[in-house]
PDB file of C-alpha atoms in Angstrom:
ATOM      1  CA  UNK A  30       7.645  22.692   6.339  1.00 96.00           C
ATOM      2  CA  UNK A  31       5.920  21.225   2.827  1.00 98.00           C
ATOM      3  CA  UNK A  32       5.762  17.371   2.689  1.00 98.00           C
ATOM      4  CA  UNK A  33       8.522  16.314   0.862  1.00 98.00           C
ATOM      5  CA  UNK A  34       8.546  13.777  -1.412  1.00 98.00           C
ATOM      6  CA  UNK A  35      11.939  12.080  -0.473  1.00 98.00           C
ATOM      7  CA  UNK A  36      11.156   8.285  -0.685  1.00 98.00           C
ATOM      8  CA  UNK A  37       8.859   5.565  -2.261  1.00 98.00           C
ATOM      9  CA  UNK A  38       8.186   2.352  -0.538  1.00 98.00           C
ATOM     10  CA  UNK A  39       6.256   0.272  -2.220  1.00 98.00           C
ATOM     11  CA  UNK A  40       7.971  -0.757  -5.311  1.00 98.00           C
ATOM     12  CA  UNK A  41       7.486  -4.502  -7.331  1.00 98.00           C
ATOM     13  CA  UNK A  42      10.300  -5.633  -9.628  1.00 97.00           C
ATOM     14  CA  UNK A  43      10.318  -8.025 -12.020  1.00 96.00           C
ATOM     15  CA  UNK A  44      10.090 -10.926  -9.875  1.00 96.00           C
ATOM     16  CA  UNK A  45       6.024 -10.069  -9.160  1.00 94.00           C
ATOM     17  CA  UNK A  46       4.257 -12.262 -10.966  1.00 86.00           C
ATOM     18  CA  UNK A  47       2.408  -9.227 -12.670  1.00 89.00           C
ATOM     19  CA  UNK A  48       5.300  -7.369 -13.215  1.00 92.00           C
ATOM     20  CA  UNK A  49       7.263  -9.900 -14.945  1.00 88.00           C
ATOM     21  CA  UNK A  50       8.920  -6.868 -16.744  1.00 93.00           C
ATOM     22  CA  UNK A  51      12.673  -7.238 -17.056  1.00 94.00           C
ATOM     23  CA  UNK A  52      13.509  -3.282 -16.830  1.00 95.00           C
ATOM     24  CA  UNK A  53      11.841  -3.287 -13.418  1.00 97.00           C
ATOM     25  CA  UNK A  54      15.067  -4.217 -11.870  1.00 97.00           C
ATOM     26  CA  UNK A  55      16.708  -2.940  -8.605  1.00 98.00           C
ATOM     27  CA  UNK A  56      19.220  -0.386 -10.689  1.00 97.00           C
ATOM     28  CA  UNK A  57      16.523   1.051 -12.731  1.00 97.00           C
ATOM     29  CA  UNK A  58      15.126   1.641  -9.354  1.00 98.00           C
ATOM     30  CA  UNK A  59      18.413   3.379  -7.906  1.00 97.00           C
ATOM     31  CA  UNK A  60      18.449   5.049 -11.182  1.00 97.00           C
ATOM     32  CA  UNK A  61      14.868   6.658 -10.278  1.00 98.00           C
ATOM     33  CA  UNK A  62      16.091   7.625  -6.933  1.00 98.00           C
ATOM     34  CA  UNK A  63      19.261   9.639  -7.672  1.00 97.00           C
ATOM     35  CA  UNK A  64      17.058  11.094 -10.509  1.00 97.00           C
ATOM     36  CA  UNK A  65      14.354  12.477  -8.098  1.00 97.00           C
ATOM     37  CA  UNK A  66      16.726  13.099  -5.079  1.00 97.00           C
ATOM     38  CA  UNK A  67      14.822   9.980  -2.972  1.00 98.00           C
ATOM     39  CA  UNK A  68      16.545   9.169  -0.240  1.00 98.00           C
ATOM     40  CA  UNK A  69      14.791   5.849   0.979  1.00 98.00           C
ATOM     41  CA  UNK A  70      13.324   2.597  -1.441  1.00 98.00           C
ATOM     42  CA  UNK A  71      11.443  -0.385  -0.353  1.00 98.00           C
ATOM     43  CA  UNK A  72      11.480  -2.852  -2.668  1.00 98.00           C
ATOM     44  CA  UNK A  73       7.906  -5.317  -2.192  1.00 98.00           C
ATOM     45  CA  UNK A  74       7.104  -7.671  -4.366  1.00 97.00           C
ATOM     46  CA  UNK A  75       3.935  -9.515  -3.729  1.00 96.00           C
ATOM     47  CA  UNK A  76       4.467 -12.422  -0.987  1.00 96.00           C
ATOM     48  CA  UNK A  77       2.525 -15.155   0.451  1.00 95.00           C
ATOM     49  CA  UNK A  78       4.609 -17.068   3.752  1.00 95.00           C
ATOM     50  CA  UNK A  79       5.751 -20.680   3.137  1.00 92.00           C
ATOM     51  CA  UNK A  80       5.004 -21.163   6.609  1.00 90.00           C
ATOM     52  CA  UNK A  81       1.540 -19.678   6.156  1.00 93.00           C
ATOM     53  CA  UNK A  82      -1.236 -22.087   4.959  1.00 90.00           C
ATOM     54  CA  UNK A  83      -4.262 -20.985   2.400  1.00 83.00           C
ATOM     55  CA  UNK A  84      -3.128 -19.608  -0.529  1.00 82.00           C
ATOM     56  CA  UNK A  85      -2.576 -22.532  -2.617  1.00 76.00           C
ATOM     57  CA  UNK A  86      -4.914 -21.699  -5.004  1.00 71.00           C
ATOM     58  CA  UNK A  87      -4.126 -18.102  -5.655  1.00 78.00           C
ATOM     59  CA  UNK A  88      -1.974 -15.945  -7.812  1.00 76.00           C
ATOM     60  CA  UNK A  89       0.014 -16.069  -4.274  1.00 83.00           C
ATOM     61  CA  UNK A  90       1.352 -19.534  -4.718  1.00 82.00           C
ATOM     62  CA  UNK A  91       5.095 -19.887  -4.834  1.00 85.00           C
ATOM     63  CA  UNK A  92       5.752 -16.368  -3.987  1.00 88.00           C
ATOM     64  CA  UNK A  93       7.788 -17.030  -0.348  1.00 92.00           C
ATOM     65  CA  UNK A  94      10.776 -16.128   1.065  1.00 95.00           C
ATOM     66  CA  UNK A  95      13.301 -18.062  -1.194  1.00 95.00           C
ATOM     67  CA  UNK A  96      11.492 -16.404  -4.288  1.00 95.00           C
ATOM     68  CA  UNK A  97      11.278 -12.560  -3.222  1.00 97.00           C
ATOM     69  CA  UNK A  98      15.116 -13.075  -1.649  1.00 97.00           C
ATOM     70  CA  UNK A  99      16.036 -13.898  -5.453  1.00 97.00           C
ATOM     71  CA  UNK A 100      16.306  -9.852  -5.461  1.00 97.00           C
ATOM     72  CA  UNK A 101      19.481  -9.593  -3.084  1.00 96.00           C
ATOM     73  CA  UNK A 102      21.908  -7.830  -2.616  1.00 96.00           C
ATOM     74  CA  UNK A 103      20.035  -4.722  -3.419  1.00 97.00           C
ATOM     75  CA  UNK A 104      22.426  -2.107  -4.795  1.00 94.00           C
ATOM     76  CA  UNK A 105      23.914   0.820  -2.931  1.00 90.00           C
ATOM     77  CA  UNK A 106      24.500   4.340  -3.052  1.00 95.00           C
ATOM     78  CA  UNK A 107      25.577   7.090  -1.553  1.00 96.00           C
ATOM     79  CA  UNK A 108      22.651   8.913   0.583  1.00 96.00           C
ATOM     80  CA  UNK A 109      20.195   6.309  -0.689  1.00 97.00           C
ATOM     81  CA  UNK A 110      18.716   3.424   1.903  1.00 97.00           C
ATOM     82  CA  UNK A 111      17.933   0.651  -0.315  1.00 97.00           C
ATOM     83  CA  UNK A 112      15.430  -1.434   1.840  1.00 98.00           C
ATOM     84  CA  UNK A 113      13.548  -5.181   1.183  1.00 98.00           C
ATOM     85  CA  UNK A 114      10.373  -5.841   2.296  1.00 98.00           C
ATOM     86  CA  UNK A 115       7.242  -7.528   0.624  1.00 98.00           C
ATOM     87  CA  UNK A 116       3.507  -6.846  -0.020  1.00 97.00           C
ATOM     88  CA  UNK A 117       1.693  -9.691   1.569  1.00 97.00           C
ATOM     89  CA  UNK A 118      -2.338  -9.922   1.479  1.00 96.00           C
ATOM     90  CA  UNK A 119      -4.899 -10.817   4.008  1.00 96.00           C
ATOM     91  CA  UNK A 120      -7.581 -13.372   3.174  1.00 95.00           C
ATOM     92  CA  UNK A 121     -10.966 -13.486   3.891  1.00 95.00           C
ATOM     93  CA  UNK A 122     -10.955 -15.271   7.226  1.00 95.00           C
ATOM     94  CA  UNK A 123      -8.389 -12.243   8.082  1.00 96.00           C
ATOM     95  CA  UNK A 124      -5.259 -14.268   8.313  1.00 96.00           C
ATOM     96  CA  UNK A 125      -2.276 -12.505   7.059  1.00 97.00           C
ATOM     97  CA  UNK A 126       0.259 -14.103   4.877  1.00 96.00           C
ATOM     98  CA  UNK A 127       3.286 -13.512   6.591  1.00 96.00           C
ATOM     99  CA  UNK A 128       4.397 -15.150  10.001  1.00 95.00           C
ATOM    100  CA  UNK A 129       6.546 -13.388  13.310  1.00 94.00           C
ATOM    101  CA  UNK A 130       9.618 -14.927  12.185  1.00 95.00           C
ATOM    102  CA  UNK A 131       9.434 -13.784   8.701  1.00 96.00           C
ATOM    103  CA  UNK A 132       8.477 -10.558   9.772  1.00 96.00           C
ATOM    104  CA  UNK A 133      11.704 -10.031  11.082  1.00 95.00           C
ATOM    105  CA  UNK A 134      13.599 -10.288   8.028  1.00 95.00           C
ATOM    106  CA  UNK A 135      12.012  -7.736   6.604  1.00 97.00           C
ATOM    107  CA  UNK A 136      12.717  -3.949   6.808  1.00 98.00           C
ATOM    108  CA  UNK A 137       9.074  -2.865   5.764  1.00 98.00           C
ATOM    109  CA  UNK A 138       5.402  -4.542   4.885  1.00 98.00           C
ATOM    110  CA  UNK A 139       2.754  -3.432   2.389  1.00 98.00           C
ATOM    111  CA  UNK A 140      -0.546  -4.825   3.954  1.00 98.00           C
ATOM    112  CA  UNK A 141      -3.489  -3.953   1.105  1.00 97.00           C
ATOM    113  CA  UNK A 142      -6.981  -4.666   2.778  1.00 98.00           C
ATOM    114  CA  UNK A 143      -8.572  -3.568  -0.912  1.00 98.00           C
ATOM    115  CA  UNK A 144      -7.808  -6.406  -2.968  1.00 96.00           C
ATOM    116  CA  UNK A 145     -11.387  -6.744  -3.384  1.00 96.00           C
ATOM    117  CA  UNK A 146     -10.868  -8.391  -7.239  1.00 94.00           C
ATOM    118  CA  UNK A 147      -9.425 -11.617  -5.540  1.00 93.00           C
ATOM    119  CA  UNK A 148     -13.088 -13.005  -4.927  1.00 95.00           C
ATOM    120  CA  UNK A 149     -13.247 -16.152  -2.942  1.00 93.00           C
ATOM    121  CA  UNK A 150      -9.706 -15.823  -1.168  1.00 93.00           C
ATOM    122  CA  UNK A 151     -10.108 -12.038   0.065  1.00 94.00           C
ATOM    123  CA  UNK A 152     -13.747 -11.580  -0.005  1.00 96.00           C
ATOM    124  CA  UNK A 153     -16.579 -13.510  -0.793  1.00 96.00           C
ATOM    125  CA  UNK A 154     -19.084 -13.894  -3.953  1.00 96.00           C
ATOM    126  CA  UNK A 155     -22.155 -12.507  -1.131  1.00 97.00           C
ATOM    127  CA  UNK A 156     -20.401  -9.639  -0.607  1.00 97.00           C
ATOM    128  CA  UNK A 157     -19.781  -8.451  -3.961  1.00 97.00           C
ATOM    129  CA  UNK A 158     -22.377  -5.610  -3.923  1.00 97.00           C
ATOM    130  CA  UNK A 159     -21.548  -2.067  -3.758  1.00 97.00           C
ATOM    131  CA  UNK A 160     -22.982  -1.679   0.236  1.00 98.00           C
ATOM    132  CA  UNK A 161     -21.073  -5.542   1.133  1.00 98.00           C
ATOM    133  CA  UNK A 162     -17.865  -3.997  -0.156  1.00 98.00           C
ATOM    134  CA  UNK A 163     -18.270  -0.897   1.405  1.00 98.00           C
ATOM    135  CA  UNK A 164     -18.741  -3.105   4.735  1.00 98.00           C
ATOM    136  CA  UNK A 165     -16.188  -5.428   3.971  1.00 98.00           C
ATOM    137  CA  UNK A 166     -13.566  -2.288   3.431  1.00 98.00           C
ATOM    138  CA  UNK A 167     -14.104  -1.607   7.146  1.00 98.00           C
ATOM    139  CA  UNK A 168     -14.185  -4.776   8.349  1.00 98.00           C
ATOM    140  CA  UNK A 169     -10.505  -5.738   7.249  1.00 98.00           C
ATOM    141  CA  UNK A 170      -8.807  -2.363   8.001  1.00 98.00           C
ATOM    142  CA  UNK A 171     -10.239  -3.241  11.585  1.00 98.00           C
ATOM    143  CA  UNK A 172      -9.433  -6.645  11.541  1.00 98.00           C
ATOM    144  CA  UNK A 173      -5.860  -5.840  10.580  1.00 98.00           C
ATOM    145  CA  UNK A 174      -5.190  -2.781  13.174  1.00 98.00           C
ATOM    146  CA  UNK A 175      -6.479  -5.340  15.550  1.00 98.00           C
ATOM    147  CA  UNK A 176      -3.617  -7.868  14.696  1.00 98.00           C
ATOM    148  CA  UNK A 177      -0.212  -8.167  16.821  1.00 97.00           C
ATOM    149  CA  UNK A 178       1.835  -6.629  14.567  1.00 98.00           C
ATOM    150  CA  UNK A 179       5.185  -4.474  14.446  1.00 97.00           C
ATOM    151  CA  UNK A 180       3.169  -1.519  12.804  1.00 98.00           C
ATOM    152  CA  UNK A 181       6.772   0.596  13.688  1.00 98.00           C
ATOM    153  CA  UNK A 182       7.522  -1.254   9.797  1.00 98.00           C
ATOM    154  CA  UNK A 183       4.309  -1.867   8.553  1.00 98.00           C
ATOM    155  CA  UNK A 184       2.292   0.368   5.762  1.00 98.00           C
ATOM    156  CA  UNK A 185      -1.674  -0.295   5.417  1.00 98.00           C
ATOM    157  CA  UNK A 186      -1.512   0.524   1.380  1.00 98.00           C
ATOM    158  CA  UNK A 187      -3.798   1.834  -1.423  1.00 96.00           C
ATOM    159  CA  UNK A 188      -6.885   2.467   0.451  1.00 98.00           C
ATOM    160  CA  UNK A 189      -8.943   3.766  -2.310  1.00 98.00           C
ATOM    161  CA  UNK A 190      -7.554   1.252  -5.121  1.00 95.00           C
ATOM    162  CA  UNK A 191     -10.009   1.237  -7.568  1.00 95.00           C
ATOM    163  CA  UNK A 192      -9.738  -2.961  -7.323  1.00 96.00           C
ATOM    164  CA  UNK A 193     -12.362  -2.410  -4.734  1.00 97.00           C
ATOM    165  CA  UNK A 194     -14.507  -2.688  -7.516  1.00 97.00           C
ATOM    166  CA  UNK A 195     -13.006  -3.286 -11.083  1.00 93.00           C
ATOM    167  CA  UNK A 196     -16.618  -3.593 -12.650  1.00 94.00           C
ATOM    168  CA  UNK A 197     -16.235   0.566 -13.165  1.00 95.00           C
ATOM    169  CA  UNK A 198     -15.317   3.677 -12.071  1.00 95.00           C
ATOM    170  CA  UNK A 199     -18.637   4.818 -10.992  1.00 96.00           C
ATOM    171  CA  UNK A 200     -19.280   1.566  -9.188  1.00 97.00           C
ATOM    172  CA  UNK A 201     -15.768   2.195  -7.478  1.00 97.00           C
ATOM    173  CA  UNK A 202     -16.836   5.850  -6.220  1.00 97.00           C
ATOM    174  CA  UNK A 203     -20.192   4.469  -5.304  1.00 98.00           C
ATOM    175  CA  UNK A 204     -18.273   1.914  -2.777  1.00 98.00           C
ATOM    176  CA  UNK A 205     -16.080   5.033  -1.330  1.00 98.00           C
ATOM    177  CA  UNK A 206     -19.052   7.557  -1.048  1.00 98.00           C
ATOM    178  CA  UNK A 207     -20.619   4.706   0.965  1.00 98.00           C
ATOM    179  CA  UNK A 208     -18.180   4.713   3.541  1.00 98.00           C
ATOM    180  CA  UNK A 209     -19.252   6.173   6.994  1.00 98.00           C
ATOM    181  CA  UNK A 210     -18.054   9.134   8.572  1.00 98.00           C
ATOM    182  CA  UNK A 211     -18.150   7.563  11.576  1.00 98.00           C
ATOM    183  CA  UNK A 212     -16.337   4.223  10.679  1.00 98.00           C
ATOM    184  CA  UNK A 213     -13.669   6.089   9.009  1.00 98.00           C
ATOM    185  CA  UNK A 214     -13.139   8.278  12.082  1.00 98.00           C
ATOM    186  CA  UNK A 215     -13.076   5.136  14.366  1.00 98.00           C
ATOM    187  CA  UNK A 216     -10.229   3.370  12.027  1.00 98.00           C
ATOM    188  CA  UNK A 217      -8.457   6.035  11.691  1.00 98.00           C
ATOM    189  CA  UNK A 218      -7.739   6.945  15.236  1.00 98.00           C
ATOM    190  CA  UNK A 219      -6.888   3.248  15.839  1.00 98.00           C
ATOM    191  CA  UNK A 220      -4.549   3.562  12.755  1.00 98.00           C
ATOM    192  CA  UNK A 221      -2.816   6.276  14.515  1.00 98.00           C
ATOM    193  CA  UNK A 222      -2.801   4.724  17.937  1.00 98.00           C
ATOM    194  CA  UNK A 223      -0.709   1.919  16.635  1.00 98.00           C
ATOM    195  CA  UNK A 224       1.674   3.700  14.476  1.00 98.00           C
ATOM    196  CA  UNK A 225       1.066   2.491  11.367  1.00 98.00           C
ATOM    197  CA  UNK A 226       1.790   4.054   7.899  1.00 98.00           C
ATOM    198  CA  UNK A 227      -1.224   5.213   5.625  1.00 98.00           C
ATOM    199  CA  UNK A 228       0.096   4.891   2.018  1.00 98.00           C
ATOM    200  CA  UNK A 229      -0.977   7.453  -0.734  1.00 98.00           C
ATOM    201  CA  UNK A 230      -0.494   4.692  -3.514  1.00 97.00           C
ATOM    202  CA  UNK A 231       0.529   6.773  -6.995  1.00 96.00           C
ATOM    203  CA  UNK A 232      -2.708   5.276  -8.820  1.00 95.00           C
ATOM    204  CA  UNK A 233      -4.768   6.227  -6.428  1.00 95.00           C
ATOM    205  CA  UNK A 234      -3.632   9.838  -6.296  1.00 96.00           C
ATOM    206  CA  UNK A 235      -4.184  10.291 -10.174  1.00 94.00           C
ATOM    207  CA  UNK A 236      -7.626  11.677  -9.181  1.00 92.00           C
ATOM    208  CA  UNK A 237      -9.411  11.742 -12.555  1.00 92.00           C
ATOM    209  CA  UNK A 238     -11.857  14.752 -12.974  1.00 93.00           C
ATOM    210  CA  UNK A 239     -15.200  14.524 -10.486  1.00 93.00           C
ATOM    211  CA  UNK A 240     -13.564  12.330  -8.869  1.00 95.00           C
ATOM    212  CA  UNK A 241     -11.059  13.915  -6.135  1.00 95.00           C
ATOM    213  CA  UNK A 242     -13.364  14.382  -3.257  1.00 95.00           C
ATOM    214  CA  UNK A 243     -14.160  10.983  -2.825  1.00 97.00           C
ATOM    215  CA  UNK A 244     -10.837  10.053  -2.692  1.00 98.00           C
ATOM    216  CA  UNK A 245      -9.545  12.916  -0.467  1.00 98.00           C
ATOM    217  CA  UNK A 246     -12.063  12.706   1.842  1.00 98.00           C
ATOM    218  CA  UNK A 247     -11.042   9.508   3.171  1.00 98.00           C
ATOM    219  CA  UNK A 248      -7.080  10.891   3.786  1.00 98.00           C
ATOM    220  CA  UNK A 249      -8.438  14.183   4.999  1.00 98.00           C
ATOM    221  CA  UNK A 250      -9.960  12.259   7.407  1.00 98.00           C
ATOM    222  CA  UNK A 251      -7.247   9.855   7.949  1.00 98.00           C
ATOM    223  CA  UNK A 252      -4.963  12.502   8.658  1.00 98.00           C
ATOM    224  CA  UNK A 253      -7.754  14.601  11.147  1.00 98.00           C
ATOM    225  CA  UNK A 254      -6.927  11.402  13.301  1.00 98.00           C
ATOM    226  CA  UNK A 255      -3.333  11.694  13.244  1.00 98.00           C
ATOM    227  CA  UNK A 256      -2.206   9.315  10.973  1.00 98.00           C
ATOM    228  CA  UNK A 257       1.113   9.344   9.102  1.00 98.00           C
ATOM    229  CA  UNK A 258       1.755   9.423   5.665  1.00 98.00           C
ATOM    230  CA  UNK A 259       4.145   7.219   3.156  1.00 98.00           C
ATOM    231  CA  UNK A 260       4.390   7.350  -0.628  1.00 98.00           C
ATOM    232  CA  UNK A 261       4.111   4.214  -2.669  1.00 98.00           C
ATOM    233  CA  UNK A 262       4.381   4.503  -6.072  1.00 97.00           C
ATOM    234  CA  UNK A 263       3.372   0.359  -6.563  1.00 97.00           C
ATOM    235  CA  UNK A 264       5.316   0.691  -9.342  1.00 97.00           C
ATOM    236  CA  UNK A 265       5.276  -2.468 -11.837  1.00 97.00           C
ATOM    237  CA  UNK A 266       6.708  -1.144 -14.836  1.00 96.00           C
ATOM    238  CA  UNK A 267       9.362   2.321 -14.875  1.00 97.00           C
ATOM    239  CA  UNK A 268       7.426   4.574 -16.855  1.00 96.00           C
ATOM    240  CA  UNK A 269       5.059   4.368 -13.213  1.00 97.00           C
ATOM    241  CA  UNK A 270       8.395   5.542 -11.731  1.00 97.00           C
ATOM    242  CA  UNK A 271       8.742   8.729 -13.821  1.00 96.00           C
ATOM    243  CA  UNK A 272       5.564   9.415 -13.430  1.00 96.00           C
ATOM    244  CA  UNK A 273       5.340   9.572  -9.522  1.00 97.00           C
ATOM    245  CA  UNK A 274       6.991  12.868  -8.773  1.00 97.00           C
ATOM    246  CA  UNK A 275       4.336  14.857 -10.704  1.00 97.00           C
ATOM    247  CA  UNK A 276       1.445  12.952  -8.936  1.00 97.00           C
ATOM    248  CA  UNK A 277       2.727  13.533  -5.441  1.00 97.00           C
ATOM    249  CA  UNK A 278       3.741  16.970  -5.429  1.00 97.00           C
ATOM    250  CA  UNK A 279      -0.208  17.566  -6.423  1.00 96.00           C
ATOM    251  CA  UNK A 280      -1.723  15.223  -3.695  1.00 97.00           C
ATOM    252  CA  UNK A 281       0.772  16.946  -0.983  1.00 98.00           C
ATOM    253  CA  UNK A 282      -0.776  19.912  -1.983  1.00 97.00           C
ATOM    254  CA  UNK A 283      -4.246  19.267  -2.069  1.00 97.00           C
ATOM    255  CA  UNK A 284      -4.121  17.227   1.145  1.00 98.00           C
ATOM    256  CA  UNK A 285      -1.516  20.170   2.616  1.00 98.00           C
ATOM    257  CA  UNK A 286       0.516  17.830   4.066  1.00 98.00           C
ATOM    258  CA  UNK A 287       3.698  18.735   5.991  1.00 98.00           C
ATOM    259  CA  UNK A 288       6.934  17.113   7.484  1.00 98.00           C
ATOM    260  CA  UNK A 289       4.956  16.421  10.514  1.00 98.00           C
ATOM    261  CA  UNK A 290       2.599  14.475   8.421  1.00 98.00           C
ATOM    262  CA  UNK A 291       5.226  12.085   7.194  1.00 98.00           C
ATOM    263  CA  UNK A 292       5.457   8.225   8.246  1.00 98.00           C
ATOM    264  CA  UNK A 293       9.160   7.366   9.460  1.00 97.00           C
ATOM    265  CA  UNK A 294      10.089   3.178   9.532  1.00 96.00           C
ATOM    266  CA  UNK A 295      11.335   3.097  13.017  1.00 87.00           C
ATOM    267  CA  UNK A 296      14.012   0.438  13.396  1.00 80.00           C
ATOM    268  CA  UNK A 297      14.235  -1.442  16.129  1.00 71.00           C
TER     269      UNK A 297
END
């Protein structure tokens, strides 16, 4: 059976600092859900762990528990599982910005290992060349899938943001088309091994013109391994919201995914 595209989880509201849009509230969210017959949310705003040190001096800061719980109680409704988790970052020395305890408060967390714009806290100024980035995007999937972790609830998102490198588009491509066969094929099957979800992030899967095989290649590749797939619209704003249908029923078709291909938060 066709993929179906039944859920989103990776969702900001208003409380992410770069949201900071008022409409992106949790019943504008339900409203998107009944709309396109979704019948699972995450909400994630961006998160850095009180009880983790190191991010003082990034866009992080002040973004812990007590803030992202401002949220609750998510609404309800019938057929709908309204869930709360976070998107927490990794920084350069690969630790990751949310402890064991905290992790079990959460239903679901958005790990990016591409936020490749925050320069000194997630990568560093020498490796800000189109071949360092390409080896740094390896290095912190691998670092990550190497963690202790309860991947059961944990989503590795937007692989192919194009915040790998913001400088341009071609630049961006240049930094995916440099990516090893090889390397991908050994993530990948330790992406699978541990259960992990592989997000297709609704930005990503806009794939402007000449641009779609570089992209793909990397899922078709993921998903040659094994690996499970979750949609993530990383909405900020809602007009990303009713935009995601459209986006994903193309991607599930051009990377013919099926039921079995789907990523399932086991709860345990």
């Amino acid at each position: 059976m066709r993929y179906v595209f039944d859920h989103d989880l990776h969702i900001h509201s208003y409380l992410s600092g770069c949201s900071d849009d008022p409409e992106q509230n949790p019943q504008r969210m339900l409203q998107y859900a009944k709309e396109f017959g979704l019948k699972q949310l995450c909400i994630t705003d961006h998160f850095w762990d009180e009880k983790v040190p190191g991010a003082e001096n990034s866009y992080l800061k002040g973004q812990g528990v007590a803030h992202i719980s401002r949220i609750k109680p998510l609404p309800q409704a019938d057929g709908i599982e309204f869930l709360f988790g976070c998107e927490t970052d990794m920084d350069q020395n690969m630790q990751l910005g949310v402890s064991k305890e905290t992790m079990d408060l959460l239903d679901f967390i958005v790990i990016p290992t591409t936020h490749m714009h925050m320069v000194g806290f997630v990568i560093s100024e020498e490796d800000c060349t189109i071949e360092g980035k390409a080896r740094v995007w390896v290095e912190r999937l691998e670092a990550l899938l190497a963690k202790d972790l309860p991947f059961h609830k944990i989503g590795i998102a937007h692989l192919t943001c194009s915040l790998i490198d913001s400088s341009s588009r071609e630049n961006y491509i240049k930094v995916l088309n440099l990516l090893r066969e090889e390397d991908l094929y050994r993530v990948f099957k330790k992406a699978a091994e541990v259960g992990c979800g592989i997000e297709l992030n609704s930005d990503d899967m806009r794939l402007r013109p000449g641009e779609e095989e570089a992209i793909l290649r990397i899922y078709r590749i993921a998903k040659e391994c094994g690996c499970k797939f979750y949609c993530g619209s990383d909405a900020h704003h809602p007009a990303t919201l009713d935009a995601a249908k459209a986006i994903y029923e193309r991607a599930i078709d051009l990377l013919e995914l099926d039921e079995n291909d789907k990523f399932h938060i086991i709860k345990k």
